[in-house]
């Protein structure tokens, strides 16, 4: 046997081994569990027909990732935002959808890059009070409200702290407080704000000021304590997310779920 043929056979054997290791990596976890904030329409909210199930743009994106990776991804309701994040940190849940990157979370999660959506955060006010907010500096002289801790990225969270804003747990409660004049303005993500304002019938009373106060990247995060967290999965998630972003899939899913949320609001209640 010649040296060339020996090297050729050795190379073929290495290729076979490499291929089998990829199969083993792909088959290591055939099922992933994902969760997120259940009060985050149009990204995630509870399915009215199956309340234990979460639906929305983030859930649809996870389904597309599962198909692409040939891995079953189940999106469950783990409770309010803090409970969902706690389950993900512990590893009881593998993936956390709709997460903002903060220094603390970097010690708990591998963030899948790129972010799948950019989320604009606006100042929401009563329409007739909009002229009071001609400049960003005007915020300091008015009472404001922000959604509870963990709902903003580090940069915007710092602004919230500097403005000494009150906190509330639910965006719908915050919008009602704004409508009733209990606060002068609210910091809220635009798409979630539009969805909730329409659902609550407050479109004629509340307004999102332009330009946005800031923009936050929305990430899919993989728990450090997930049994499925390995280099193959991290690499494949990043690869597919890059392809999805280039194809505009997350934006398509966002628009589809905005319409879905509206149609559910208009549907008659089931007796």
PDB file of C-alpha atoms in Angstrom, residues 43-210:
ATOM      1  CA  UNK A  43     -43.652  39.007  21.451  1.00  0.00           C
ATOM      2  CA  UNK A  44     -45.153  36.606  24.004  1.00  0.00           C
ATOM      3  CA  UNK A  45     -48.528  36.206  25.667  1.00  0.00           C
ATOM      4  CA  UNK A  46     -50.782  33.443  26.944  1.00  0.00           C
ATOM      5  CA  UNK A  47     -52.815  31.604  24.333  1.00  0.00           C
ATOM      6  CA  UNK A  48     -56.508  32.264  25.161  1.00  0.00           C
ATOM      7  CA  UNK A  49     -57.341  28.729  23.997  1.00  0.00           C
ATOM      8  CA  UNK A  50     -54.477  27.049  25.914  1.00  0.00           C
ATOM      9  CA  UNK A  51     -53.419  29.340  28.800  1.00  0.00           C
ATOM     10  CA  UNK A  52     -50.442  27.135  29.719  1.00  0.00           C
ATOM     11  CA  UNK A  53     -48.981  27.818  26.258  1.00  0.00           C
ATOM     12  CA  UNK A  54     -47.240  31.003  25.122  1.00  0.00           C
ATOM     13  CA  UNK A  55     -47.739  32.445  21.650  1.00  0.00           C
ATOM     14  CA  UNK A  56     -46.367  35.478  19.832  1.00  0.00           C
ATOM     15  CA  UNK A  57     -43.510  36.574  17.595  1.00  0.00           C
ATOM     16  CA  UNK A  58     -40.831  35.122  19.897  1.00  0.00           C
ATOM     17  CA  UNK A  59     -42.663  31.788  20.140  1.00  0.00           C
ATOM     18  CA  UNK A  60     -43.041  31.610  16.357  1.00  0.00           C
ATOM     19  CA  UNK A  61     -39.338  32.356  15.921  1.00  0.00           C
ATOM     20  CA  UNK A  62     -38.481  29.524  18.315  1.00  0.00           C
ATOM     21  CA  UNK A  63     -40.671  27.175  16.289  1.00  0.00           C
ATOM     22  CA  UNK A  64     -38.774  28.160  13.127  1.00  0.00           C
ATOM     23  CA  UNK A  65     -35.457  27.565  14.885  1.00  0.00           C
ATOM     24  CA  UNK A  66     -36.632  24.143  15.986  1.00  0.00           C
ATOM     25  CA  UNK A  67     -37.568  23.194  12.432  1.00  0.00           C
ATOM     26  CA  UNK A  68     -34.237  24.413  11.090  1.00  0.00           C
ATOM     27  CA  UNK A  69     -32.235  22.498  13.720  1.00  0.00           C
ATOM     28  CA  UNK A  70     -34.535  19.452  13.690  1.00  0.00           C
ATOM     29  CA  UNK A  71     -34.985  19.863  17.446  1.00  0.00           C
ATOM     30  CA  UNK A  72     -38.361  20.069  19.175  1.00  0.00           C
ATOM     31  CA  UNK A  73     -38.699  23.392  21.014  1.00  0.00           C
ATOM     32  CA  UNK A  74     -41.600  23.665  23.440  1.00  0.00           C
ATOM     33  CA  UNK A  75     -42.585  27.134  24.665  1.00  0.00           C
ATOM     34  CA  UNK A  76     -44.202  26.987  28.099  1.00  0.00           C
ATOM     35  CA  UNK A  77     -45.645  29.476  30.563  1.00  0.00           C
ATOM     36  CA  UNK A  78     -43.386  29.428  33.622  1.00  0.00           C
ATOM     37  CA  UNK A  79     -45.201  32.306  35.331  1.00  0.00           C
ATOM     38  CA  UNK A  80     -44.463  36.015  35.490  1.00  0.00           C
ATOM     39  CA  UNK A  81     -41.212  37.438  34.104  1.00  0.00           C
ATOM     40  CA  UNK A  82     -39.165  36.932  37.281  1.00  0.00           C
ATOM     41  CA  UNK A  83     -40.314  33.309  37.637  1.00  0.00           C
ATOM     42  CA  UNK A  84     -39.564  32.565  33.969  1.00  0.00           C
ATOM     43  CA  UNK A  85     -36.080  34.012  34.292  1.00  0.00           C
ATOM     44  CA  UNK A  86     -35.487  32.070  37.518  1.00  0.00           C
ATOM     45  CA  UNK A  87     -36.403  28.786  35.828  1.00  0.00           C
ATOM     46  CA  UNK A  88     -34.031  29.577  32.981  1.00  0.00           C
ATOM     47  CA  UNK A  89     -31.167  30.520  35.305  1.00  0.00           C
ATOM     48  CA  UNK A  90     -31.571  27.228  37.206  1.00  0.00           C
ATOM     49  CA  UNK A  91     -31.570  25.178  34.002  1.00  0.00           C
ATOM     50  CA  UNK A  92     -35.096  23.851  34.477  1.00  0.00           C
ATOM     51  CA  UNK A  93     -35.763  25.735  31.236  1.00  0.00           C
ATOM     52  CA  UNK A  94     -33.158  25.826  28.471  1.00  0.00           C
ATOM     53  CA  UNK A  95     -34.004  29.012  26.582  1.00  0.00           C
ATOM     54  CA  UNK A  96     -35.254  32.447  27.631  1.00  0.00           C
ATOM     55  CA  UNK A  97     -36.913  34.425  24.838  1.00  0.00           C
ATOM     56  CA  UNK A  98     -37.212  38.195  24.763  1.00  0.00           C
ATOM     57  CA  UNK A  99     -34.267  38.883  27.055  1.00  0.00           C
ATOM     58  CA  UNK A 100     -32.272  42.092  27.369  1.00  0.00           C
ATOM     59  CA  UNK A 101     -28.500  41.806  27.701  1.00  0.00           C
ATOM     60  CA  UNK A 102     -27.217  43.071  31.054  1.00  0.00           C
ATOM     61  CA  UNK A 103     -23.897  42.487  32.867  1.00  0.00           C
ATOM     62  CA  UNK A 104     -25.637  40.315  35.489  1.00  0.00           C
ATOM     63  CA  UNK A 105     -27.287  38.107  32.864  1.00  0.00           C
ATOM     64  CA  UNK A 106     -23.981  37.570  31.066  1.00  0.00           C
ATOM     65  CA  UNK A 107     -22.968  35.491  34.066  1.00  0.00           C
ATOM     66  CA  UNK A 108     -26.080  33.335  33.710  1.00  0.00           C
ATOM     67  CA  UNK A 109     -26.740  33.016  29.974  1.00  0.00           C
ATOM     68  CA  UNK A 110     -25.106  32.675  26.593  1.00  0.00           C
ATOM     69  CA  UNK A 111     -26.807  35.309  24.446  1.00  0.00           C
ATOM     70  CA  UNK A 112     -27.471  34.237  20.878  1.00  0.00           C
ATOM     71  CA  UNK A 113     -26.052  36.837  18.490  1.00  0.00           C
ATOM     72  CA  UNK A 114     -27.352  38.660  16.623  1.00  0.00           C
ATOM     73  CA  UNK A 115     -30.350  39.953  18.554  1.00  0.00           C
ATOM     74  CA  UNK A 116     -33.503  38.992  16.708  1.00  0.00           C
ATOM     75  CA  UNK A 117     -35.249  42.359  17.013  1.00  0.00           C
ATOM     76  CA  UNK A 118     -34.464  45.955  17.908  1.00  0.00           C
ATOM     77  CA  UNK A 119     -37.043  47.263  20.368  1.00  0.00           C
ATOM     78  CA  UNK A 120     -37.714  51.041  20.394  1.00  0.00           C
ATOM     79  CA  UNK A 121     -38.647  52.459  23.814  1.00  0.00           C
ATOM     80  CA  UNK A 122     -40.801  55.600  23.776  1.00  0.00           C
ATOM     81  CA  UNK A 123     -42.152  58.146  26.219  1.00  0.00           C
ATOM     82  CA  UNK A 124     -45.935  57.705  26.352  1.00  0.00           C
ATOM     83  CA  UNK A 125     -48.132  60.615  27.467  1.00  0.00           C
ATOM     84  CA  UNK A 126     -51.719  61.818  27.379  1.00  0.00           C
ATOM     85  CA  UNK A 127     -52.291  63.404  23.976  1.00  0.00           C
ATOM     86  CA  UNK A 128     -53.297  66.800  25.350  1.00  0.00           C
ATOM     87  CA  UNK A 129     -50.125  66.937  27.475  1.00  0.00           C
ATOM     88  CA  UNK A 130     -47.708  66.163  24.631  1.00  0.00           C
ATOM     89  CA  UNK A 131     -46.615  69.851  24.278  1.00  0.00           C
ATOM     90  CA  UNK A 132     -45.176  69.692  27.811  1.00  0.00           C
ATOM     91  CA  UNK A 133     -42.498  67.290  26.581  1.00  0.00           C
ATOM     92  CA  UNK A 134     -40.692  69.150  23.829  1.00  0.00           C
ATOM     93  CA  UNK A 135     -37.252  68.140  25.106  1.00  0.00           C
ATOM     94  CA  UNK A 136     -35.849  65.088  26.860  1.00  0.00           C
ATOM     95  CA  UNK A 137     -34.824  67.331  29.761  1.00  0.00           C
ATOM     96  CA  UNK A 138     -38.531  68.011  30.429  1.00  0.00           C
ATOM     97  CA  UNK A 139     -38.911  64.497  31.829  1.00  0.00           C
ATOM     98  CA  UNK A 140     -37.042  65.424  35.001  1.00  0.00           C
ATOM     99  CA  UNK A 141     -39.738  67.901  36.081  1.00  0.00           C
ATOM    100  CA  UNK A 142     -42.635  65.454  35.678  1.00  0.00           C
ATOM    101  CA  UNK A 143     -43.680  62.247  37.430  1.00  0.00           C
ATOM    102  CA  UNK A 144     -42.961  59.128  35.422  1.00  0.00           C
ATOM    103  CA  UNK A 145     -43.487  55.398  35.524  1.00  0.00           C
ATOM    104  CA  UNK A 146     -41.514  52.438  34.201  1.00  0.00           C
ATOM    105  CA  UNK A 147     -42.143  48.718  34.020  1.00  0.00           C
ATOM    106  CA  UNK A 148     -40.552  46.669  36.843  1.00  0.00           C
ATOM    107  CA  UNK A 149     -36.868  45.871  37.189  1.00  0.00           C
ATOM    108  CA  UNK A 150     -35.365  43.747  34.448  1.00  0.00           C
ATOM    109  CA  UNK A 151     -37.489  45.150  31.635  1.00  0.00           C
ATOM    110  CA  UNK A 152     -34.788  47.436  30.233  1.00  0.00           C
ATOM    111  CA  UNK A 153     -31.220  47.073  29.023  1.00  0.00           C
ATOM    112  CA  UNK A 154     -28.388  48.532  31.102  1.00  0.00           C
ATOM    113  CA  UNK A 155     -28.281  51.881  29.241  1.00  0.00           C
ATOM    114  CA  UNK A 156     -32.000  52.569  29.577  1.00  0.00           C
ATOM    115  CA  UNK A 157     -32.111  51.197  33.119  1.00  0.00           C
ATOM    116  CA  UNK A 158     -29.561  53.854  34.062  1.00  0.00           C
ATOM    117  CA  UNK A 159     -31.849  56.567  32.650  1.00  0.00           C
ATOM    118  CA  UNK A 160     -34.762  55.120  34.632  1.00  0.00           C
ATOM    119  CA  UNK A 161     -32.669  55.299  37.808  1.00  0.00           C
ATOM    120  CA  UNK A 162     -31.543  58.865  37.109  1.00  0.00           C
ATOM    121  CA  UNK A 163     -35.139  59.997  36.581  1.00  0.00           C
ATOM    122  CA  UNK A 164     -36.163  58.252  39.844  1.00  0.00           C
ATOM    123  CA  UNK A 165     -39.177  56.695  38.150  1.00  0.00           C
ATOM    124  CA  UNK A 166     -41.806  54.671  39.961  1.00  0.00           C
ATOM    125  CA  UNK A 167     -42.082  51.009  38.956  1.00  0.00           C
ATOM    126  CA  UNK A 168     -45.014  48.790  38.144  1.00  0.00           C
ATOM    127  CA  UNK A 169     -45.227  45.130  37.200  1.00  0.00           C
ATOM    128  CA  UNK A 170     -47.645  45.186  34.259  1.00  0.00           C
ATOM    129  CA  UNK A 171     -47.762  47.432  31.210  1.00  0.00           C
ATOM    130  CA  UNK A 172     -51.580  47.424  31.131  1.00  0.00           C
ATOM    131  CA  UNK A 173     -51.719  48.738  34.718  1.00  0.00           C
ATOM    132  CA  UNK A 174     -49.163  51.402  33.821  1.00  0.00           C
ATOM    133  CA  UNK A 175     -51.219  52.576  30.841  1.00  0.00           C
ATOM    134  CA  UNK A 176     -54.323  52.912  33.004  1.00  0.00           C
ATOM    135  CA  UNK A 177     -52.367  54.945  35.551  1.00  0.00           C
ATOM    136  CA  UNK A 178     -51.203  57.222  32.748  1.00  0.00           C
ATOM    137  CA  UNK A 179     -54.722  57.576  31.347  1.00  0.00           C
ATOM    138  CA  UNK A 180     -56.067  58.476  34.797  1.00  0.00           C
ATOM    139  CA  UNK A 181     -53.398  61.138  35.336  1.00  0.00           C
ATOM    140  CA  UNK A 182     -51.709  59.371  38.243  1.00  0.00           C
ATOM    141  CA  UNK A 183     -48.394  59.863  36.413  1.00  0.00           C
ATOM    142  CA  UNK A 184     -47.385  62.288  33.651  1.00  0.00           C
ATOM    143  CA  UNK A 185     -45.532  59.854  31.402  1.00  0.00           C
ATOM    144  CA  UNK A 186     -44.614  56.212  30.942  1.00  0.00           C
ATOM    145  CA  UNK A 187     -41.546  54.542  29.451  1.00  0.00           C
ATOM    146  CA  UNK A 188     -42.760  51.640  27.341  1.00  0.00           C
ATOM    147  CA  UNK A 189     -41.615  49.711  24.284  1.00  0.00           C
ATOM    148  CA  UNK A 190     -43.436  50.892  21.173  1.00  0.00           C
ATOM    149  CA  UNK A 191     -44.839  47.658  19.748  1.00  0.00           C
ATOM    150  CA  UNK A 192     -46.052  46.370  23.108  1.00  0.00           C
ATOM    151  CA  UNK A 193     -47.486  49.828  23.793  1.00  0.00           C
ATOM    152  CA  UNK A 194     -49.384  49.976  20.499  1.00  0.00           C
ATOM    153  CA  UNK A 195     -50.771  46.473  21.055  1.00  0.00           C
ATOM    154  CA  UNK A 196     -51.948  47.204  24.592  1.00  0.00           C
ATOM    155  CA  UNK A 197     -53.296  50.691  23.869  1.00  0.00           C
ATOM    156  CA  UNK A 198     -55.474  49.258  21.109  1.00  0.00           C
ATOM    157  CA  UNK A 199     -56.559  46.345  23.308  1.00  0.00           C
ATOM    158  CA  UNK A 200     -57.544  48.761  26.113  1.00  0.00           C
ATOM    159  CA  UNK A 201     -59.287  51.214  23.779  1.00  0.00           C
ATOM    160  CA  UNK A 202     -56.976  54.085  24.734  1.00  0.00           C
ATOM    161  CA  UNK A 203     -55.704  54.947  21.253  1.00  0.00           C
ATOM    162  CA  UNK A 204     -57.514  58.297  21.262  1.00  0.00           C
ATOM    163  CA  UNK A 205     -56.065  59.316  24.617  1.00  0.00           C
ATOM    164  CA  UNK A 206     -52.446  58.152  24.762  1.00  0.00           C
ATOM    165  CA  UNK A 207     -49.552  58.924  22.439  1.00  0.00           C
ATOM    166  CA  UNK A 208     -45.971  57.664  21.965  1.00  0.00           C
ATOM    167  CA  UNK A 209     -43.670  60.656  21.533  1.00  0.00           C
ATOM    168  CA  UNK A 210     -41.094  60.788  18.750  1.00  0.00           C
TER     169      UNK A 210
END
